[in-house]
């Protein structure tokens, strides 16, 4: 099978969005002019870096799309489709079938069309570019937080960290918690509905991929403000509580891979926030406040608490 | 330097297109609703597969954008911008500076904004997603060729092949031809002006990346037709003539990396084609005709001629 056969066999399906004027199979895809703004983001997953070499294809396909869709969620965008670039060391039909199934499982849930891509020979590397749409001017950005805004997160923190640490044998958890934390690590749910519900309510938003501290840091830096986090308010699960003596607050603050939204809300929009909070799966958890002074301070924890690292970084100097 | 410093140092510049509402530095880019259709394409280059490990960063950056922009050209699109995903084994500032310079050299020539991306640790792999725009309904596709249409190509074929074979020591060329064939290999010029000029004239179009035979085959397959190529009409340079006894027609037909446009024109639009041909750098070369019978036949060459291979493929079964 050459790359053309591979695309025809595994990755060609009819598009569901009328906006997709032309999908897989030409030199490029064409999206109709809809009066909406297009939102575009790209993220790469590398075997041995972002996932273990032996990870099942299903999980890799699912997560590769999930991390990109999470960026659309953080913009308040409605997902439309994605392009897939797949570097493969060889054609392993079992792995590819699983990859395709995981990818399309989430694509179906999010109503995203595969509209184009490339397949090449190389070390296993998956790059997805996701495309969504927002009404003109309504995209959520990182830059709008102001002192006095409240900081919220869309669901539990540190679950993926627990899954990773449990699989690595670095924490021991009661068996009942294993499925939940591994699912959060392997198949994160992008907060698509939440992101769209926050349009017109959140003053700034970002998704938590590198860890709450790092990503909130990007948001406050872009907004020219600081943040005070209340450690007692962090949404932590019973599983997290069971591991707390080992992982402390650090796993929830700096491991990343949470793919929750962290966002800020001005006081005058709190009523609107409460109006939509009940309608979304994860709810919204108040975890701190935006302050004028740049930097991040912690409240409610041990005196002088600070996490041991700032968050995930690919290249440390 | 971590990946955030890398992006800030090397890859952050102001956007030139007003359509770029939000570029590098947020969760995603935002493109304004302009009334135009958006055209999206992605291509990956892997070190050791698409370019030698020791290739200068400048050439890699230039070519990574060129091969993507060439797909926009084949759609008749006006380039707007691109997202860059860069997997790097380490931060090599010399290489990165060269890569950035080559990338932005072509980006400046084509007026393309870098609007987003990702940098990760991994084997050297560059994935670009390019975005352009076309007036609604005017994108050139592969699917519109009809029997009786003429087949054209936008410039010389086989030049990149000569550059590759010369560098590999597999052909010897008079020294005067070296710069020209190496430039065509390392820094191909996407036929952007040509593609836009062909809107409303070409019935189908594709760019020549895998070789004329393979790419014309994609076009005829998508159109449900066949093609008759006249070997005497192939646009070949003096350099090619000098190597002809070694490479025959094969290098021009099956090596690829030409990044010329091959396109079809119905007889009633030939006058319009001649009207624009004089205005574009490469001119348009008539090389054959679309026929009703599927498949590809060769005219004007040695009796029974067929190229030894069909074109570049990443995975041969």
XYZ file of C-alpha atoms in Angstrom:
634
model
C 0.000 0.000 0.000
C 1.347 3.445 -0.941
C 0.267 6.668 0.733
C -2.588 7.155 -1.702
C -3.998 3.730 -0.916
C -3.540 4.448 2.764
C -5.557 7.649 2.549
C -8.267 5.992 0.474
C -8.487 2.987 2.812
C -8.289 4.640 6.198
C -9.038 8.304 5.958
C -11.650 9.069 3.307
C -15.195 9.721 4.500
C -17.942 12.054 3.328
C -17.936 15.475 4.984
C -20.836 16.364 7.241
C -20.473 20.156 7.277
C -21.910 21.977 4.273
C -19.105 24.490 4.809
C -16.616 21.871 3.591
C -16.775 22.642 -0.131
C -13.855 20.319 -0.875
C -12.257 17.810 1.503
C -9.658 15.030 1.281
C -8.386 14.231 -2.200
C -7.426 17.457 -3.946
C -4.402 19.747 -3.581
C -6.143 21.535 -0.729
C -9.433 21.739 1.106
C -11.919 24.574 0.551
C -14.119 26.017 3.294
C -17.088 28.136 2.313
C -17.330 31.782 3.277
C -19.916 31.586 6.053
C -19.786 35.030 7.622
C -18.024 33.401 10.601
C -14.389 33.892 11.549
C -12.187 30.838 11.146
C -10.110 29.669 14.107
C -6.973 27.614 13.351
C -4.591 25.756 15.644
C -1.931 23.082 15.262
C -0.380 20.622 17.706
C 2.084 17.805 17.195
C 2.410 14.534 19.120
C 5.688 12.617 18.919
C 6.052 8.937 19.908
C 8.316 8.605 22.925
C 7.726 12.242 23.882
C 3.968 12.811 24.039
C 2.946 9.173 24.267
C 4.772 5.860 24.833
C 5.977 4.078 21.690
C 3.737 1.154 22.656
C 0.589 3.247 23.154
C -2.473 1.776 21.401
C -3.282 3.443 18.080
C -6.812 4.184 19.305
C -5.594 6.319 22.185
C -3.018 8.125 20.035
C -5.604 8.991 17.388
C -8.137 10.114 19.963
C -5.690 12.254 21.906
C -4.063 13.815 18.842
C -7.430 15.273 17.884
C -8.416 16.022 21.484
C -5.448 18.284 22.219
C -6.174 20.315 19.084
C -9.902 20.498 19.681
C -9.105 21.707 23.194
C -7.450 24.780 21.666
C -10.615 25.450 19.679
C -12.579 25.118 22.925
C -10.322 27.682 24.568
C -11.214 30.142 21.797
C -14.943 29.541 22.192
C -15.025 28.081 18.685
C -17.389 25.591 17.116
C -15.283 22.797 15.589
C -15.554 22.247 11.836
C -12.722 20.011 10.725
C -9.055 19.155 10.726
C -6.050 18.298 8.584
C -3.907 15.330 9.559
C -0.215 14.903 8.851
C 1.024 11.458 9.715
C 4.689 10.439 9.673
C 4.921 6.651 9.951
C 7.992 4.413 10.165
C 6.046 1.658 8.352
C 2.484 0.665 7.499
C 1.226 -1.287 10.509
C -2.382 -1.974 9.590
C -3.417 -2.982 13.103
C -2.037 0.198 14.608
C -3.429 2.324 11.773
C -6.891 0.813 12.109
C -6.870 1.607 15.812
C -5.537 5.098 15.186
C -8.253 5.743 12.627
C -10.948 4.424 14.989
C -9.789 6.603 17.894
C -9.435 9.643 15.690
C -12.892 9.274 14.164
C -14.487 8.358 17.510
C -13.731 11.837 18.775
C -14.268 13.435 15.350
C -17.785 11.994 15.343
C -18.470 13.208 18.868
C -17.322 16.713 17.976
C -18.782 16.701 14.434
C -15.374 17.396 12.882
C -14.592 16.531 9.264
C -11.174 15.312 8.151
C -10.595 17.721 5.251
C -7.004 17.019 4.210
C -3.588 15.838 5.178
C -0.302 14.243 4.282
C 1.285 10.866 4.963
C 5.052 10.498 4.891
C 7.778 8.127 5.948
C 9.444 9.110 9.231
C 9.522 8.651 12.990
C 5.955 8.295 14.316
C 4.721 11.892 14.520
C 1.158 13.178 14.292
C 0.399 16.795 13.482
C -3.187 17.961 13.379
C -4.407 21.380 12.344
C -7.916 21.968 13.644
C -10.340 24.532 12.219
C -13.379 25.991 13.900
C -15.580 29.034 13.583
C -16.770 31.844 15.833
C -19.098 34.774 15.243
C -17.013 37.822 14.250
C -15.242 39.391 17.213
C -16.393 36.776 19.733
C -13.295 34.551 19.997
C -12.017 34.149 23.549
C -8.374 35.182 23.838
C -5.757 35.135 26.565
C -5.488 38.898 26.709
C -8.663 40.262 28.305
C -8.273 39.509 32.044
C -8.444 42.502 34.407
C -7.730 42.887 38.126
C -10.839 41.892 40.059
C -11.900 39.196 37.583
C -12.495 35.770 39.113
C -10.553 32.748 37.867
C -12.433 29.540 37.059
C -11.552 26.088 35.828
C -13.955 23.816 33.956
C -13.315 20.552 35.807
C -10.929 18.418 37.837
C -7.201 19.102 37.803
C -4.413 16.549 38.160
C -6.337 13.506 36.966
C -4.092 12.916 33.939
C -1.088 13.398 36.217
C -2.371 10.625 38.453
C -2.897 8.357 35.472
C 0.628 8.962 34.261
C 2.198 8.512 37.698
C 0.147 5.395 38.427
C 1.120 3.806 35.094
C 4.763 4.676 35.819
C 4.509 3.021 39.248
C 5.215 6.297 41.010
C 1.924 6.489 42.882
C -0.330 3.759 44.179
C -4.087 4.326 43.989
C -7.062 2.300 45.163
C -7.992 0.110 42.187
C -11.410 1.706 41.792
C -9.807 4.958 40.647
C -7.635 3.470 37.892
C -10.141 3.635 34.986
C -10.997 7.267 35.694
C -7.453 8.598 35.857
C -6.228 6.562 32.884
C -9.190 7.733 30.824
C -8.332 11.322 31.644
C -4.737 10.727 30.558
C -5.462 8.758 27.393
C -8.753 10.217 26.224
C -9.183 13.766 27.453
C -12.514 15.416 26.643
C -12.092 18.844 25.065
C -14.447 21.344 26.694
C -16.154 22.349 23.465
C -19.605 23.109 24.878
C -18.063 25.019 27.771
C -15.933 27.169 25.486
C -18.871 28.187 23.333
C -21.011 28.857 26.433
C -18.328 31.233 27.716
C -18.470 33.562 24.708
C -19.540 36.957 25.963
C -18.908 35.884 29.576
C -15.198 35.058 29.986
C -12.778 37.976 29.686
C -9.891 35.595 28.866
C -9.451 31.848 28.461
C -6.823 29.183 27.829
C -6.788 25.406 27.989
C -4.618 23.580 30.511
C -2.079 21.558 28.539
C 1.237 22.456 30.209
C -0.234 22.700 33.731
C -2.408 25.254 35.497
C 0.532 27.349 36.697
C 2.144 27.569 33.247
C -1.062 28.141 31.326
C -2.536 30.612 33.771
C 0.866 32.297 33.517
C 0.430 32.635 29.743
C -3.018 34.139 30.285
C -1.906 36.654 32.904
C 1.194 37.566 30.881
C -0.910 38.217 27.776
C -3.357 40.265 29.883
C -0.675 42.222 31.762
C -1.971 41.146 35.166
C -1.217 38.650 37.948
C -3.177 35.948 39.730
C -3.834 34.740 43.263
C -4.754 31.049 43.379
C -6.625 29.588 46.338
C -5.205 26.088 46.826
C -8.192 25.034 48.964
C -10.481 25.700 46.028
C -8.663 23.533 43.467
C -11.139 20.947 42.141
C -9.470 17.667 43.124
C -11.058 14.233 42.938
C -11.308 11.513 45.590
C -8.556 9.763 43.629
C -6.409 12.862 44.001
C -7.138 13.023 47.727
C -5.983 9.395 48.000
C -2.639 10.303 46.425
C -2.264 13.699 48.089
C 0.441 12.681 50.554
C 2.605 11.651 47.583
C 1.809 14.299 44.991
C 0.756 17.305 47.099
C -0.580 20.189 45.040
C 2.168 19.906 42.446
C 0.571 17.283 40.221
C -2.588 19.384 39.903
C -0.671 22.583 39.261
C 2.213 21.664 37.003
C 1.858 18.283 35.297
C -0.550 19.394 32.607
C -2.503 17.264 30.130
C -5.707 18.319 31.904
C -7.379 19.926 28.873
C -9.719 21.807 31.137
C -10.410 25.460 30.398
C -9.108 28.071 32.802
C -10.793 31.416 32.310
C -11.561 34.718 33.939
C -14.903 36.384 34.516
C -15.543 40.052 35.430
C -17.766 40.494 38.496
C -20.642 41.933 36.468
C -20.858 38.745 34.406
C -20.991 36.253 37.281
C -24.760 35.990 37.035
C -24.455 35.080 33.375
C -21.800 32.506 34.264
C -24.042 30.885 36.854
C -26.754 30.745 34.214
C -24.654 28.535 31.945
C -22.663 26.612 34.579
C -25.464 24.151 35.263
C -25.718 23.263 31.567
C -22.186 21.950 31.036
C -20.772 18.602 32.193
C -17.831 19.722 34.289
C -19.325 22.759 35.967
C -17.149 25.786 36.662
C -14.935 25.991 39.741
C -13.853 29.300 41.255
C -10.147 28.944 42.087
C -8.783 32.448 42.569
C -8.675 36.049 41.472
C -6.898 38.218 38.966
C -4.744 40.872 40.664
C -2.941 43.907 39.280
C 0.540 42.826 40.379
C 2.152 40.512 37.786
C 3.104 37.037 38.986
C 1.316 34.222 40.698
C 0.687 33.942 44.433
C -0.812 31.012 46.307
C -3.357 31.327 49.075
C -4.693 28.773 51.504
C -1.844 26.274 51.323
C 1.200 25.615 53.470
C 3.140 28.788 54.315
C 5.528 29.677 51.503
C 4.174 26.972 49.208
C 5.364 27.015 45.586
C 5.370 24.110 43.125
C 8.721 22.466 42.435
C 8.575 23.161 38.685
C 6.698 25.595 36.504
C 5.178 23.168 34.035
C 6.049 21.047 31.071
C 8.646 22.468 28.671
C 10.174 20.736 25.677
C 13.530 22.473 25.748
C 15.059 23.472 29.054
C 18.157 25.615 28.936
C 15.648 28.479 25.849
C 12.281 26.722 26.167
C 9.739 26.517 23.352
C 8.106 29.773 24.375
C 11.405 31.633 24.175
C 12.081 29.953 20.851
C 8.793 31.177 19.412
C 9.299 34.665 20.789
C 12.879 34.871 19.502
C 12.541 33.333 16.082
C 8.966 33.269 14.961
C 7.028 36.294 16.174
C 6.436 39.097 13.698
C 3.537 41.458 13.084
C 0.937 40.203 10.618
C 0.561 42.055 7.330
C -2.911 40.863 6.323
C -5.814 42.670 7.962
C -7.644 39.331 7.729
C -5.344 37.970 10.463
C -7.383 39.016 13.487
C -5.155 37.034 15.843
C -1.809 35.425 15.020
C 0.996 33.696 16.944
C 0.662 33.686 20.717
C -2.837 32.581 21.651
C -4.491 29.144 21.717
C -5.354 29.545 18.055
C -5.286 32.038 15.213
C -8.380 33.875 14.017
C -9.021 34.787 10.385
C -11.668 37.369 9.600
C -14.749 36.497 7.596
C -13.898 38.129 4.266
C -16.533 36.785 1.916
C -13.784 34.640 0.353
C -13.481 30.877 0.637
C -10.534 29.621 2.650
C -8.175 27.086 1.086
C -6.170 24.857 3.444
C -3.372 22.386 2.790
C -0.718 20.631 4.845
C 2.606 19.013 3.934
C 5.333 17.500 6.072
C 9.080 17.378 5.428
C 11.171 14.817 7.325
C 14.971 15.021 7.640
C 16.599 12.102 5.852
C 13.479 11.549 3.727
C 12.575 14.876 2.107
C 15.933 16.562 2.597
C 19.415 15.447 3.697
C 20.118 15.643 7.437
C 22.919 18.093 6.645
C 20.775 20.413 4.475
C 21.178 24.097 5.389
C 18.388 25.448 7.577
C 17.727 28.211 5.040
C 16.888 25.755 2.281
C 14.745 23.592 4.573
C 12.733 26.586 5.766
C 12.283 27.915 2.251
C 11.261 24.597 0.764
C 8.916 23.635 3.620
C 6.834 26.720 2.860
C 7.284 26.407 -0.909
C 5.776 22.931 -1.178
C 2.716 24.062 0.763
C 2.325 27.327 -1.128
C 2.515 25.287 -4.338
C -0.678 23.496 -3.296
C -2.364 26.869 -2.825
C -1.141 27.827 -6.307
C -2.703 24.660 -7.728
C -6.059 25.753 -6.287
C -5.771 29.240 -7.770
C -5.655 30.661 -4.250
C -4.160 33.886 -2.961
C -1.857 33.006 -0.043
C -2.685 34.473 3.368
C -0.680 32.669 6.009
C 0.548 29.445 7.530
C 0.933 27.477 10.737
C 4.283 25.860 11.490
C 4.853 22.738 13.541
C 8.499 22.106 14.209
C 9.842 18.930 15.833
C 13.491 19.482 16.775
C 15.998 17.079 18.307
C 17.710 20.033 20.054
C 17.927 23.816 19.851
C 20.643 24.535 17.289
C 20.549 28.323 17.044
C 22.599 28.472 13.836
C 20.320 26.047 12.068
C 17.203 27.703 13.495
C 18.333 31.145 12.411
C 18.895 29.866 8.891
C 15.581 28.026 8.898
C 13.780 31.143 10.027
C 15.521 33.265 7.369
C 14.639 30.850 4.551
C 11.074 30.483 5.761
C 10.502 34.221 6.009
C 12.318 34.937 2.739
C 9.611 33.083 0.858
C 6.882 34.215 3.259
C 7.820 37.826 2.458
C 7.836 37.164 -1.277
C 4.398 35.573 -1.097
C 3.015 37.967 1.545
C 2.209 35.088 3.915
C 1.837 35.607 7.666
C 2.971 33.026 10.201
C -0.214 32.802 12.282
C 0.480 29.928 14.673
C 2.307 26.735 15.356
C 3.853 24.307 17.766
C 7.420 23.399 18.709
C 8.158 19.997 20.196
C 11.040 17.670 20.901
C 11.478 14.950 18.287
C 13.220 13.880 15.101
C 13.602 16.880 12.769
C 10.184 17.166 11.097
C 8.515 20.251 9.670
C 4.776 20.391 9.082
C 3.245 23.486 7.573
C -0.425 24.155 7.068
C -0.932 26.910 4.512
C -4.079 29.000 4.178
C -5.195 31.015 1.193
C -8.398 32.477 -0.187
C -10.356 32.286 -3.412
C -13.555 33.980 -4.568
C -16.491 31.639 -3.827
C -16.723 28.776 -6.299
C -13.536 29.691 -8.186
C -11.029 27.236 -6.702
C -9.261 25.095 -9.304
C -9.716 21.389 -8.600
C -8.423 18.173 -10.093
C -11.830 17.041 -11.230
C -12.906 19.217 -14.150
C -10.864 17.937 -17.122
C -12.844 16.723 -20.161
C -11.834 14.894 -23.347
C -10.575 17.438 -25.862
C -9.045 19.750 -23.242
C -5.391 20.614 -23.804
C -2.799 19.846 -21.130
C -0.320 22.545 -20.145
C 2.568 22.865 -17.726
C 3.762 26.155 -16.247
C 7.525 25.759 -16.716
C 10.480 23.416 -17.060
C 10.248 19.803 -15.935
C 13.072 17.676 -14.532
C 15.263 20.509 -13.253
C 15.019 19.435 -9.598
C 15.702 15.868 -10.709
C 18.923 17.015 -12.354
C 19.930 18.902 -9.212
C 19.345 15.837 -7.083
C 21.140 13.462 -9.459
C 24.066 15.856 -9.913
C 24.503 16.282 -6.145
C 24.343 12.489 -5.758
C 27.063 12.098 -8.414
C 24.703 10.188 -10.709
C 24.806 12.650 -13.593
C 27.549 14.979 -14.748
C 26.507 18.389 -16.053
C 28.477 21.273 -17.559
C 29.371 23.483 -14.599
C 27.344 26.441 -15.902
C 24.101 24.543 -15.272
C 24.776 23.679 -11.624
C 23.334 26.814 -9.953
C 20.111 26.604 -11.949
C 19.323 22.961 -11.238
C 20.320 23.148 -7.563
C 18.153 26.242 -7.095
C 15.212 24.403 -8.584
C 15.805 21.516 -6.174
C 16.446 23.558 -3.028
C 14.310 26.648 -3.560
C 11.390 25.885 -5.845
C 9.172 28.851 -6.762
C 5.490 28.150 -6.214
C 3.461 29.299 -9.219
C 1.202 31.608 -7.248
C 0.603 34.240 -9.924
C 0.015 31.529 -12.518
C -2.541 29.729 -10.353
C -4.581 32.865 -9.775
C -4.367 33.791 -13.468
C -5.823 30.390 -14.378
C -9.063 30.877 -12.426
C -11.891 30.761 -14.917
C -9.561 29.351 -17.589
C -8.235 25.971 -16.417
C -10.777 23.151 -16.176
C -8.521 21.242 -13.727
C -5.126 21.793 -12.115
C -2.560 20.113 -9.843
C 1.002 20.882 -8.884
C 3.834 18.532 -9.843
C 5.312 17.203 -6.611
C 5.446 13.438 -7.193
C 6.279 13.712 -10.910
C 4.268 14.645 -13.989
C 3.087 11.096 -14.645
C 1.870 10.554 -11.069
C 0.283 13.978 -10.638
C -1.332 14.072 -14.062
C -2.596 10.613 -13.143
C -4.272 12.052 -10.023
C -5.886 14.757 -12.153
C -7.170 12.378 -14.825
C -8.379 9.889 -12.214
C -10.313 12.621 -10.384
C -11.747 13.818 -13.693
C -12.617 10.342 -15.001
C -10.573 10.789 -18.181
C -7.185 9.821 -19.670
C -4.291 11.716 -21.159
C -2.002 11.573 -24.195
C 1.371 13.230 -23.535
C 3.547 14.418 -26.402
C 7.129 13.745 -25.319
C 8.516 16.125 -27.957
C 6.626 18.966 -26.335
C 7.939 18.517 -22.783
C 9.611 21.776 -21.716
C 13.189 20.667 -21.048
C 16.146 22.976 -20.456
C 19.577 23.027 -22.100
C 20.818 21.440 -18.871
C 18.317 18.641 -19.357
C 19.396 18.188 -22.978
C 22.986 17.839 -21.758
C 21.973 14.998 -19.460
C 19.442 13.412 -21.784
C 21.563 10.393 -22.740
C 21.725 9.487 -19.022
C 18.261 10.399 -17.770
C 16.098 10.094 -20.901
C 12.531 11.301 -20.394
C 12.206 9.557 -17.038
C 13.683 12.290 -14.839
C 11.261 14.845 -16.261
C 8.277 12.542 -15.972
C 8.664 10.727 -12.666
C 11.172 12.319 -10.288
C 8.919 15.097 -9.062
C 9.811 18.104 -6.918
C 9.092 20.327 -9.934
C 6.353 22.407 -8.291
C 5.115 23.495 -11.679
C 1.392 23.542 -12.316
C -0.057 21.034 -14.758
C -3.520 22.004 -15.886
C -6.118 21.497 -18.573
C -7.857 24.061 -20.750
C -11.012 23.572 -22.839
C -10.615 24.646 -26.489
C -12.969 27.605 -26.084
C -10.747 29.115 -23.403
C -7.454 28.946 -25.305
C -7.729 32.590 -26.338
C -8.119 33.587 -22.690
C -5.117 31.423 -21.804
C -2.955 33.113 -24.418
C -4.038 36.439 -22.986
C -2.542 35.650 -19.578
C 0.386 33.437 -20.676
C 2.582 36.412 -21.547
C 2.097 37.921 -18.092
C 3.535 35.070 -16.001
C 7.216 34.172 -15.551
C 7.229 30.569 -16.702
C 4.836 30.799 -19.603
C 2.516 27.890 -20.354
C 3.648 24.889 -22.374
C 1.216 22.705 -24.306
C 2.267 19.089 -23.654
C -0.674 16.905 -24.631
C -4.395 16.311 -24.662
C -7.090 14.902 -22.440
C -8.712 11.808 -23.956
C -11.828 9.881 -22.992
C -10.048 6.560 -22.431
C -8.599 6.333 -18.887
C -4.845 5.868 -18.609
C -1.820 7.654 -19.948
C -0.340 7.200 -23.410
C 2.877 8.713 -24.741
C 3.254 10.196 -28.190
C 6.323 11.297 -30.104
C 8.902 9.256 -28.201
C 10.657 5.953 -28.867
C 8.201 3.205 -29.855
C 6.671 1.588 -26.766
C 8.227 4.123 -24.394
C 7.057 4.090 -20.775
C 8.891 5.459 -17.730
C 10.580 2.901 -15.476
C 8.604 3.971 -12.393
C 5.377 5.816 -11.807
C 6.588 8.495 -9.423
C 7.640 9.035 -5.859
C 5.777 7.003 -3.211
C 6.515 6.861 0.498
C 5.318 3.328 1.104
C 5.729 0.728 -1.603
C 3.999 -2.582 -1.058
